[in-house]
Amino acid sequence: GLRNPWRFSFDRETGDLWIGDVGQNKWEEVNFAPASSKGGENYGWRIREAAHPFNNDDPKPAVPLIDPIHEYRQGGPLNARSVTGGYVYRGSKIAGLRGWYVFGDYVSGQIWGLQQEGGELTGHVDLTPMLAGEAGKGAVPGLATFAEDSAGELYVMSLSQGTVFRIDPAN
């Protein structure tokens, strides 16, 4: 299955499950299970890290492996290294983001959005510039978790700064 699921959530409108799963050596992943799932999906850990071979010595499972809906390589110019799962946006302040899954990376502090239809990724966007708060626009160092209020608006928490930021289109 899963290596280190760091935050998962159910879409409050559809009941779909979204999981941010922290990788081991090279890959971070986001997994998706539709509300219609009966459960028992195998997302591949220890045989795979995201959709990439990891440990060929482990026995092959009896059930098929489910590919992540999204993955990203650790490192790069942003130094992204540890996915933090989020929520599907169901607020009203950012109409174009409604229905998108919002998640981030603990190390880089970047925030992204994923759009899916029928379990397939159809859109990917960098949301970091929409960050509101005293620190202004930019990455959230130590991005530990997301939260949503009763209206479906999203917030991000920083362990490094001890701050709560709001994702806001006014910025």
Short mmCIF file of N, CA and C in Angstrom, two decimals:
data_model
loop_
_atom_site.label_atom_id
_atom_site.label_comp_id
_atom_site.label_asym_id
_atom_site.label_seq_id
_atom_site.Cartn_x
_atom_site.Cartn_y
_atom_site.Cartn_z
N GLY A 1 0.47 -1.18 0.00
CA GLY A 1 0.00 0.00 0.00
C GLY A 1 0.55 1.36 0.00
N LEU A 2 0.58 1.94 1.17
CA LEU A 2 1.02 3.33 1.33
C LEU A 2 2.25 3.36 2.22
N ARG A 3 3.18 4.27 1.95
CA ARG A 3 4.40 4.36 2.75
C ARG A 3 4.20 5.22 3.99
N ASN A 4 3.85 6.49 3.78
CA ASN A 4 3.69 7.43 4.88
C ASN A 4 2.63 8.45 4.50
N PRO A 5 1.36 8.07 4.60
CA PRO A 5 0.30 9.01 4.21
C PRO A 5 0.28 10.21 5.15
N TRP A 6 0.72 11.36 4.62
CA TRP A 6 0.76 12.58 5.41
C TRP A 6 -0.41 13.45 5.02
N ARG A 7 -1.49 13.26 5.65
CA ARG A 7 -2.76 13.95 5.50
C ARG A 7 -3.58 13.34 4.37
N PHE A 8 -4.78 12.98 4.72
CA PHE A 8 -5.76 12.54 3.73
C PHE A 8 -7.08 13.21 4.06
N SER A 9 -7.93 13.31 3.07
CA SER A 9 -9.23 13.95 3.28
C SER A 9 -10.25 13.39 2.31
N PHE A 10 -11.49 13.54 2.70
CA PHE A 10 -12.61 13.18 1.84
C PHE A 10 -13.20 14.47 1.27
N ASP A 11 -13.49 14.45 -0.01
CA ASP A 11 -14.16 15.58 -0.65
C ASP A 11 -15.56 15.69 -0.04
N ARG A 12 -15.87 16.82 0.56
CA ARG A 12 -17.14 16.99 1.26
C ARG A 12 -18.35 16.92 0.33
N GLU A 13 -18.14 17.09 -0.97
CA GLU A 13 -19.25 17.05 -1.91
C GLU A 13 -19.42 15.68 -2.57
N THR A 14 -18.32 15.03 -2.93
CA THR A 14 -18.40 13.77 -3.66
C THR A 14 -18.12 12.53 -2.81
N GLY A 15 -17.41 12.71 -1.69
CA GLY A 15 -17.01 11.57 -0.87
C GLY A 15 -15.74 10.89 -1.35
N ASP A 16 -15.11 11.39 -2.42
CA ASP A 16 -13.85 10.82 -2.92
C ASP A 16 -12.75 11.01 -1.88
N LEU A 17 -11.80 10.08 -1.85
CA LEU A 17 -10.69 10.12 -0.91
C LEU A 17 -9.41 10.56 -1.62
N TRP A 18 -8.68 11.51 -1.02
CA TRP A 18 -7.40 12.01 -1.53
C TRP A 18 -6.35 11.76 -0.46
N ILE A 19 -5.17 11.26 -0.87
CA ILE A 19 -4.11 10.91 0.07
C ILE A 19 -2.78 11.47 -0.42
N GLY A 20 -2.12 12.26 0.41
CA GLY A 20 -0.74 12.66 0.16
C GLY A 20 0.16 11.62 0.80
N ASP A 21 1.01 10.96 0.01
CA ASP A 21 1.87 9.89 0.53
C ASP A 21 3.34 10.26 0.33
N VAL A 22 4.04 10.44 1.44
CA VAL A 22 5.45 10.84 1.42
C VAL A 22 6.31 9.69 0.89
N GLY A 23 7.18 10.03 -0.05
CA GLY A 23 8.06 9.03 -0.66
C GLY A 23 9.26 8.67 0.21
N GLN A 24 10.05 7.74 -0.31
CA GLN A 24 11.24 7.27 0.40
C GLN A 24 12.51 7.95 -0.12
N ASN A 25 12.80 7.76 -1.41
CA ASN A 25 14.07 8.22 -1.96
C ASN A 25 13.96 9.29 -3.04
N LYS A 26 12.96 9.14 -3.93
CA LYS A 26 12.94 10.00 -5.12
C LYS A 26 11.60 10.62 -5.46
N TRP A 27 10.49 10.04 -5.02
CA TRP A 27 9.18 10.46 -5.52
C TRP A 27 8.18 10.72 -4.40
N GLU A 28 7.37 11.76 -4.59
CA GLU A 28 6.23 12.08 -3.74
C GLU A 28 4.97 11.78 -4.56
N GLU A 29 3.88 11.42 -3.88
CA GLU A 29 2.69 11.06 -4.64
C GLU A 29 1.40 11.50 -3.98
N VAL A 30 0.39 11.68 -4.83
CA VAL A 30 -0.98 11.92 -4.40
C VAL A 30 -1.82 10.79 -4.97
N ASN A 31 -2.57 10.12 -4.08
CA ASN A 31 -3.42 9.02 -4.49
C ASN A 31 -4.89 9.43 -4.39
N PHE A 32 -5.70 8.76 -5.18
CA PHE A 32 -7.12 9.08 -5.29
C PHE A 32 -7.93 7.79 -5.28
N ALA A 33 -9.02 7.79 -4.51
CA ALA A 33 -9.97 6.67 -4.53
C ALA A 33 -11.37 7.26 -4.62
N PRO A 34 -12.13 6.90 -5.64
CA PRO A 34 -13.48 7.43 -5.77
C PRO A 34 -14.38 6.94 -4.64
N ALA A 35 -15.41 7.70 -4.35
CA ALA A 35 -16.36 7.32 -3.30
C ALA A 35 -16.99 5.96 -3.57
N SER A 36 -17.06 5.57 -4.82
CA SER A 36 -17.66 4.28 -5.18
C SER A 36 -16.75 3.09 -4.88
N SER A 37 -15.53 3.35 -4.46
CA SER A 37 -14.58 2.27 -4.19
C SER A 37 -15.08 1.37 -3.06
N LYS A 38 -14.83 0.09 -3.21
CA LYS A 38 -15.16 -0.88 -2.16
C LYS A 38 -14.01 -1.02 -1.16
N GLY A 39 -12.87 -0.34 -1.44
CA GLY A 39 -11.70 -0.43 -0.56
C GLY A 39 -10.77 -1.54 -1.01
N GLY A 40 -9.66 -1.66 -0.33
CA GLY A 40 -8.71 -2.72 -0.63
C GLY A 40 -7.70 -2.37 -1.72
N GLU A 41 -7.69 -1.11 -2.19
CA GLU A 41 -6.72 -0.73 -3.22
C GLU A 41 -5.30 -0.88 -2.68
N ASN A 42 -4.39 -1.24 -3.59
CA ASN A 42 -2.98 -1.35 -3.23
C ASN A 42 -2.24 -0.30 -4.06
N TYR A 43 -1.69 0.72 -3.39
CA TYR A 43 -1.01 1.80 -4.07
C TYR A 43 0.47 1.51 -4.32
N GLY A 44 0.91 0.30 -3.96
CA GLY A 44 2.19 -0.17 -4.45
C GLY A 44 3.39 -0.12 -3.52
N TRP A 45 3.31 0.58 -2.39
CA TRP A 45 4.50 0.64 -1.54
C TRP A 45 4.80 -0.76 -1.00
N ARG A 46 5.83 -1.15 -1.08
CA ARG A 46 7.26 -1.21 -1.18
C ARG A 46 7.72 -1.72 -2.52
N ILE A 47 6.80 -2.12 -3.34
CA ILE A 47 7.18 -2.56 -4.68
C ILE A 47 7.50 -1.35 -5.55
N ARG A 48 6.76 -0.27 -5.31
CA ARG A 48 6.95 0.96 -6.08
C ARG A 48 7.01 2.15 -5.13
N GLU A 49 7.69 3.17 -5.61
CA GLU A 49 7.64 4.49 -4.98
C GLU A 49 6.95 5.36 -6.02
N ALA A 50 5.73 5.82 -5.71
CA ALA A 50 4.85 6.43 -6.70
C ALA A 50 4.64 5.39 -7.81
N ALA A 51 4.90 5.72 -9.07
CA ALA A 51 4.70 4.74 -10.15
C ALA A 51 6.01 4.13 -10.62
N HIS A 52 7.07 4.22 -9.80
CA HIS A 52 8.41 3.80 -10.21
C HIS A 52 8.87 2.60 -9.38
N PRO A 53 9.56 1.63 -10.01
CA PRO A 53 10.03 0.46 -9.28
C PRO A 53 10.87 0.86 -8.07
N PHE A 54 10.67 0.15 -6.95
CA PHE A 54 11.43 0.46 -5.74
C PHE A 54 12.11 -0.77 -5.17
N ASN A 55 11.36 -1.82 -4.86
CA ASN A 55 11.93 -3.00 -4.22
C ASN A 55 11.44 -4.24 -4.96
N ASN A 56 12.24 -4.73 -5.85
CA ASN A 56 11.84 -5.88 -6.66
C ASN A 56 11.89 -7.19 -5.90
N ASP A 57 12.42 -7.18 -4.66
CA ASP A 57 12.47 -8.40 -3.85
C ASP A 57 11.14 -8.71 -3.17
N ASP A 58 10.27 -7.72 -3.05
CA ASP A 58 8.98 -7.97 -2.41
C ASP A 58 8.09 -8.79 -3.34
N PRO A 59 7.28 -9.68 -2.76
CA PRO A 59 6.39 -10.49 -3.61
C PRO A 59 5.35 -9.62 -4.29
N LYS A 60 4.97 -10.04 -5.48
CA LYS A 60 3.95 -9.31 -6.23
C LYS A 60 2.59 -9.53 -5.56
N PRO A 61 1.80 -8.48 -5.43
CA PRO A 61 0.49 -8.61 -4.75
C PRO A 61 -0.53 -9.33 -5.62
N ALA A 62 -1.56 -9.86 -4.96
CA ALA A 62 -2.64 -10.56 -5.67
C ALA A 62 -3.59 -9.58 -6.35
N VAL A 63 -3.60 -8.33 -5.90
CA VAL A 63 -4.49 -7.32 -6.50
C VAL A 63 -3.64 -6.38 -7.36
N PRO A 64 -4.26 -5.75 -8.36
CA PRO A 64 -3.48 -4.82 -9.19
C PRO A 64 -3.04 -3.59 -8.40
N LEU A 65 -1.91 -3.02 -8.79
CA LEU A 65 -1.41 -1.81 -8.15
C LEU A 65 -2.09 -0.60 -8.77
N ILE A 66 -2.47 0.35 -7.94
CA ILE A 66 -3.13 1.57 -8.38
C ILE A 66 -2.08 2.66 -8.53
N ASP A 67 -2.02 3.27 -9.71
CA ASP A 67 -1.09 4.37 -9.94
C ASP A 67 -1.55 5.61 -9.19
N PRO A 68 -0.60 6.44 -8.74
CA PRO A 68 -1.00 7.71 -8.14
C PRO A 68 -1.64 8.60 -9.21
N ILE A 69 -2.52 9.49 -8.78
CA ILE A 69 -3.11 10.43 -9.72
C ILE A 69 -2.09 11.51 -10.08
N HIS A 70 -1.11 11.74 -9.18
CA HIS A 70 -0.06 12.73 -9.42
C HIS A 70 1.19 12.33 -8.64
N GLU A 71 2.34 12.61 -9.23
CA GLU A 71 3.62 12.39 -8.56
C GLU A 71 4.57 13.51 -8.93
N TYR A 72 5.55 13.74 -8.07
CA TYR A 72 6.62 14.68 -8.42
C TYR A 72 7.92 14.19 -7.83
N ARG A 73 8.99 14.48 -8.56
CA ARG A 73 10.33 14.06 -8.17
C ARG A 73 10.85 14.95 -7.05
N GLN A 74 11.49 14.35 -6.08
CA GLN A 74 12.10 15.11 -4.99
C GLN A 74 13.26 15.94 -5.52
N GLY A 75 13.50 17.08 -4.87
CA GLY A 75 14.61 17.96 -5.26
C GLY A 75 14.19 18.99 -6.27
N GLY A 76 14.99 19.17 -7.29
CA GLY A 76 14.71 20.16 -8.31
C GLY A 76 14.95 21.57 -7.80
N PRO A 77 14.62 22.56 -8.62
CA PRO A 77 14.88 23.95 -8.23
C PRO A 77 14.11 24.41 -7.00
N LEU A 78 12.97 23.77 -6.71
CA LEU A 78 12.17 24.16 -5.55
C LEU A 78 12.56 23.39 -4.28
N ASN A 79 13.39 22.34 -4.44
CA ASN A 79 13.77 21.47 -3.33
C ASN A 79 12.53 20.84 -2.67
N ALA A 80 11.57 20.42 -3.47
CA ALA A 80 10.37 19.75 -2.97
C ALA A 80 10.74 18.34 -2.52
N ARG A 81 10.38 17.95 -1.30
CA ARG A 81 10.83 16.68 -0.75
C ARG A 81 9.82 15.93 0.11
N SER A 82 8.67 16.52 0.41
CA SER A 82 7.77 15.86 1.35
C SER A 82 6.35 16.38 1.17
N VAL A 83 5.51 15.60 0.49
CA VAL A 83 4.15 16.03 0.19
C VAL A 83 3.33 16.18 1.48
N THR A 84 2.50 17.21 1.48
CA THR A 84 1.51 17.42 2.54
C THR A 84 0.14 17.41 1.88
N GLY A 85 -0.65 16.40 2.20
CA GLY A 85 -1.98 16.29 1.61
C GLY A 85 -2.89 17.42 2.06
N GLY A 86 -3.90 17.72 1.25
CA GLY A 86 -4.79 18.85 1.54
C GLY A 86 -6.25 18.49 1.42
N TYR A 87 -6.99 19.37 0.75
CA TYR A 87 -8.44 19.25 0.62
C TYR A 87 -8.87 19.61 -0.79
N VAL A 88 -10.05 19.11 -1.17
CA VAL A 88 -10.71 19.59 -2.38
C VAL A 88 -11.39 20.90 -2.00
N TYR A 89 -11.12 21.94 -2.79
CA TYR A 89 -11.67 23.26 -2.49
C TYR A 89 -13.16 23.28 -2.81
N ARG A 90 -13.96 23.60 -1.79
CA ARG A 90 -15.42 23.71 -1.95
C ARG A 90 -15.94 25.06 -1.48
N GLY A 91 -15.04 26.03 -1.39
CA GLY A 91 -15.43 27.38 -0.99
C GLY A 91 -16.06 28.14 -2.15
N SER A 92 -16.31 29.43 -1.94
CA SER A 92 -16.94 30.26 -2.97
C SER A 92 -16.09 31.46 -3.38
N LYS A 93 -15.01 31.75 -2.67
CA LYS A 93 -14.21 32.94 -2.97
C LYS A 93 -13.34 32.79 -4.21
N ILE A 94 -13.04 31.55 -4.59
CA ILE A 94 -12.18 31.31 -5.76
C ILE A 94 -12.94 30.38 -6.71
N ALA A 95 -13.85 30.94 -7.47
CA ALA A 95 -14.75 30.15 -8.31
C ALA A 95 -14.00 29.19 -9.23
N GLY A 96 -12.90 29.63 -9.82
CA GLY A 96 -12.16 28.79 -10.76
C GLY A 96 -11.43 27.63 -10.10
N LEU A 97 -11.34 27.64 -8.79
CA LEU A 97 -10.64 26.57 -8.06
C LEU A 97 -11.60 25.53 -7.49
N ARG A 98 -12.89 25.80 -7.56
CA ARG A 98 -13.88 24.90 -6.99
C ARG A 98 -13.74 23.50 -7.60
N GLY A 99 -13.63 22.49 -6.72
CA GLY A 99 -13.50 21.11 -7.16
C GLY A 99 -12.06 20.67 -7.36
N TRP A 100 -11.10 21.57 -7.23
CA TRP A 100 -9.68 21.22 -7.36
C TRP A 100 -9.15 20.74 -6.02
N TYR A 101 -8.26 19.75 -6.04
CA TYR A 101 -7.58 19.27 -4.84
C TYR A 101 -6.36 20.16 -4.59
N VAL A 102 -6.25 20.72 -3.40
CA VAL A 102 -5.17 21.63 -3.04
C VAL A 102 -4.25 20.92 -2.05
N PHE A 103 -2.95 20.90 -2.35
CA PHE A 103 -1.97 20.22 -1.51
C PHE A 103 -0.65 20.96 -1.61
N GLY A 104 0.35 20.54 -0.86
CA GLY A 104 1.63 21.24 -0.90
C GLY A 104 2.80 20.35 -0.56
N ASP A 105 3.94 21.00 -0.31
CA ASP A 105 5.17 20.30 0.03
C ASP A 105 5.75 20.94 1.30
N TYR A 106 6.03 20.12 2.31
CA TYR A 106 6.54 20.58 3.59
C TYR A 106 7.87 21.32 3.46
N VAL A 107 8.79 20.79 2.67
CA VAL A 107 10.14 21.34 2.57
C VAL A 107 10.16 22.60 1.71
N SER A 108 9.59 22.54 0.51
CA SER A 108 9.63 23.70 -0.39
C SER A 108 8.60 24.77 -0.03
N GLY A 109 7.53 24.36 0.64
CA GLY A 109 6.46 25.29 0.98
C GLY A 109 5.56 25.66 -0.18
N GLN A 110 5.73 25.00 -1.32
CA GLN A 110 4.89 25.28 -2.49
C GLN A 110 3.49 24.69 -2.28
N ILE A 111 2.51 25.31 -2.92
CA ILE A 111 1.13 24.84 -2.88
C ILE A 111 0.65 24.69 -4.31
N TRP A 112 0.01 23.55 -4.59
CA TRP A 112 -0.47 23.26 -5.94
C TRP A 112 -1.94 22.85 -5.90
N GLY A 113 -2.57 22.88 -7.07
CA GLY A 113 -3.92 22.39 -7.22
C GLY A 113 -3.97 21.36 -8.34
N LEU A 114 -4.78 20.32 -8.12
CA LEU A 114 -5.00 19.28 -9.13
C LEU A 114 -6.48 19.21 -9.45
N GLN A 115 -6.76 19.09 -10.72
CA GLN A 115 -8.14 18.89 -11.16
C GLN A 115 -8.22 17.49 -11.74
N GLN A 116 -9.29 16.79 -11.42
CA GLN A 116 -9.46 15.45 -11.97
C GLN A 116 -10.89 15.26 -12.45
N GLU A 117 -11.01 14.39 -13.42
CA GLU A 117 -12.32 13.96 -13.90
C GLU A 117 -12.24 12.47 -14.15
N GLY A 118 -13.13 11.74 -13.56
CA GLY A 118 -13.17 10.28 -13.73
C GLY A 118 -11.89 9.60 -13.27
N GLY A 119 -11.24 10.14 -12.25
CA GLY A 119 -10.02 9.54 -11.72
C GLY A 119 -8.77 9.86 -12.53
N GLU A 120 -8.90 10.71 -13.55
CA GLU A 120 -7.76 11.10 -14.38
C GLU A 120 -7.41 12.56 -14.14
N LEU A 121 -6.13 12.86 -14.08
CA LEU A 121 -5.66 14.22 -13.89
C LEU A 121 -5.93 15.04 -15.16
N THR A 122 -6.62 16.17 -14.99
CA THR A 122 -6.93 17.03 -16.14
C THR A 122 -6.37 18.44 -16.00
N GLY A 123 -5.81 18.77 -14.82
CA GLY A 123 -5.24 20.09 -14.62
C GLY A 123 -4.28 20.12 -13.45
N HIS A 124 -3.28 21.00 -13.53
CA HIS A 124 -2.28 21.18 -12.48
C HIS A 124 -1.89 22.65 -12.47
N VAL A 125 -1.91 23.30 -11.29
CA VAL A 125 -1.60 24.72 -11.21
C VAL A 125 -0.82 25.02 -9.93
N ASP A 126 0.08 26.00 -10.01
CA ASP A 126 0.82 26.49 -8.85
C ASP A 126 -0.04 27.54 -8.15
N LEU A 127 -0.40 27.29 -6.90
CA LEU A 127 -1.25 28.20 -6.15
C LEU A 127 -0.47 29.05 -5.15
N THR A 128 0.83 28.86 -5.08
CA THR A 128 1.64 29.56 -4.09
C THR A 128 1.42 31.07 -4.11
N PRO A 129 1.29 31.71 -5.28
CA PRO A 129 1.08 33.17 -5.29
C PRO A 129 -0.25 33.62 -4.67
N MET A 130 -1.19 32.70 -4.41
CA MET A 130 -2.48 33.08 -3.84
C MET A 130 -2.45 33.11 -2.31
N LEU A 131 -1.29 32.90 -1.73
CA LEU A 131 -1.18 32.83 -0.29
C LEU A 131 -1.42 34.18 0.37
N ALA A 132 -2.24 34.20 1.40
CA ALA A 132 -2.49 35.44 2.15
C ALA A 132 -1.93 35.29 3.56
N GLY A 133 -1.57 36.38 4.15
CA GLY A 133 -1.08 36.37 5.53
C GLY A 133 0.00 37.40 5.72
N GLU A 134 0.52 37.49 6.93
CA GLU A 134 1.52 38.49 7.25
C GLU A 134 2.79 38.35 6.41
N ALA A 135 3.12 37.12 6.03
CA ALA A 135 4.34 36.91 5.26
C ALA A 135 4.17 37.32 3.80
N GLY A 136 2.95 37.61 3.40
CA GLY A 136 2.71 37.99 2.01
C GLY A 136 2.74 36.78 1.09
N LYS A 137 2.86 37.07 -0.19
CA LYS A 137 2.87 35.99 -1.17
C LYS A 137 4.16 35.19 -1.08
N GLY A 138 4.04 33.91 -1.36
CA GLY A 138 5.23 33.08 -1.38
C GLY A 138 5.02 31.75 -0.71
N ALA A 139 6.08 30.99 -0.69
CA ALA A 139 6.04 29.64 -0.13
C ALA A 139 5.83 29.69 1.38
N VAL A 140 5.34 28.58 1.93
CA VAL A 140 5.08 28.44 3.36
C VAL A 140 6.12 27.48 3.94
N PRO A 141 7.17 27.99 4.58
CA PRO A 141 8.17 27.09 5.14
C PRO A 141 7.57 26.21 6.23
N GLY A 142 7.90 24.94 6.21
CA GLY A 142 7.35 24.01 7.20
C GLY A 142 5.86 23.81 7.03
N LEU A 143 5.40 23.69 5.77
CA LEU A 143 3.97 23.53 5.47
C LEU A 143 3.50 22.18 6.02
N ALA A 144 2.91 22.21 7.21
CA ALA A 144 2.58 20.98 7.93
C ALA A 144 1.19 20.44 7.65
N THR A 145 0.22 21.32 7.44
CA THR A 145 -1.14 20.83 7.25
C THR A 145 -2.02 21.89 6.62
N PHE A 146 -3.15 21.45 6.14
CA PHE A 146 -4.20 22.31 5.60
C PHE A 146 -5.42 22.17 6.51
N ALA A 147 -6.31 23.13 6.42
CA ALA A 147 -7.59 23.07 7.12
C ALA A 147 -8.63 23.75 6.26
N GLU A 148 -9.88 23.44 6.52
CA GLU A 148 -10.96 24.13 5.83
C GLU A 148 -11.97 24.61 6.86
N ASP A 149 -12.59 25.76 6.57
CA ASP A 149 -13.61 26.26 7.48
C ASP A 149 -14.98 25.73 7.05
N SER A 150 -16.02 26.14 7.75
CA SER A 150 -17.36 25.63 7.46
C SER A 150 -17.86 26.01 6.08
N ALA A 151 -17.27 27.07 5.50
CA ALA A 151 -17.66 27.50 4.15
C ALA A 151 -16.81 26.86 3.07
N GLY A 152 -15.86 26.00 3.44
CA GLY A 152 -15.01 25.33 2.46
C GLY A 152 -13.79 26.13 2.04
N GLU A 153 -13.53 27.28 2.69
CA GLU A 153 -12.33 28.06 2.39
C GLU A 153 -11.13 27.36 3.03
N LEU A 154 -9.95 27.48 2.40
CA LEU A 154 -8.79 26.71 2.82
C LEU A 154 -7.74 27.57 3.53
N TYR A 155 -7.04 26.92 4.46
CA TYR A 155 -5.98 27.53 5.24
C TYR A 155 -4.78 26.60 5.25
N VAL A 156 -3.60 27.18 5.46
CA VAL A 156 -2.34 26.44 5.49
C VAL A 156 -1.64 26.80 6.79
N MET A 157 -1.01 25.80 7.43
CA MET A 157 -0.30 26.06 8.67
C MET A 157 1.19 25.82 8.49
N SER A 158 1.99 26.74 9.05
CA SER A 158 3.45 26.65 8.99
C SER A 158 3.99 26.29 10.36
N LEU A 159 4.74 25.19 10.46
CA LEU A 159 5.42 24.85 11.70
C LEU A 159 6.59 25.78 11.94
N SER A 160 7.27 26.18 10.86
CA SER A 160 8.45 27.03 10.99
C SER A 160 8.11 28.42 11.54
N GLN A 161 6.96 28.97 11.11
CA GLN A 161 6.59 30.32 11.51
C GLN A 161 5.51 30.35 12.58
N GLY A 162 4.88 29.18 12.83
CA GLY A 162 3.78 29.17 13.79
C GLY A 162 2.61 30.01 13.33
N THR A 163 2.38 30.04 12.01
CA THR A 163 1.40 30.93 11.41
C THR A 163 0.35 30.15 10.64
N VAL A 164 -0.86 30.69 10.60
CA VAL A 164 -1.93 30.17 9.76
C VAL A 164 -2.12 31.15 8.60
N PHE A 165 -2.09 30.64 7.38
CA PHE A 165 -2.28 31.46 6.18
C PHE A 165 -3.59 31.06 5.52
N ARG A 166 -4.23 32.01 4.87
CA ARG A 166 -5.45 31.74 4.13
C ARG A 166 -5.12 31.76 2.64
N ILE A 167 -5.67 30.83 1.91
CA ILE A 167 -5.54 30.85 0.45
C ILE A 167 -6.62 31.78 -0.07
N ASP A 168 -6.20 32.87 -0.72
CA ASP A 168 -7.09 33.97 -0.99
C ASP A 168 -6.81 34.57 -2.36
N PRO A 169 -7.84 34.75 -3.20
CA PRO A 169 -7.62 35.30 -4.54
C PRO A 169 -7.32 36.79 -4.54
N ALA A 170 -7.50 37.47 -3.42
CA ALA A 170 -7.29 38.91 -3.38
C ALA A 170 -5.81 39.27 -3.40
N ASN A 171 -4.94 38.30 -3.28
CA ASN A 171 -3.50 38.56 -3.25
C ASN A 171 -2.85 38.38 -4.59
#
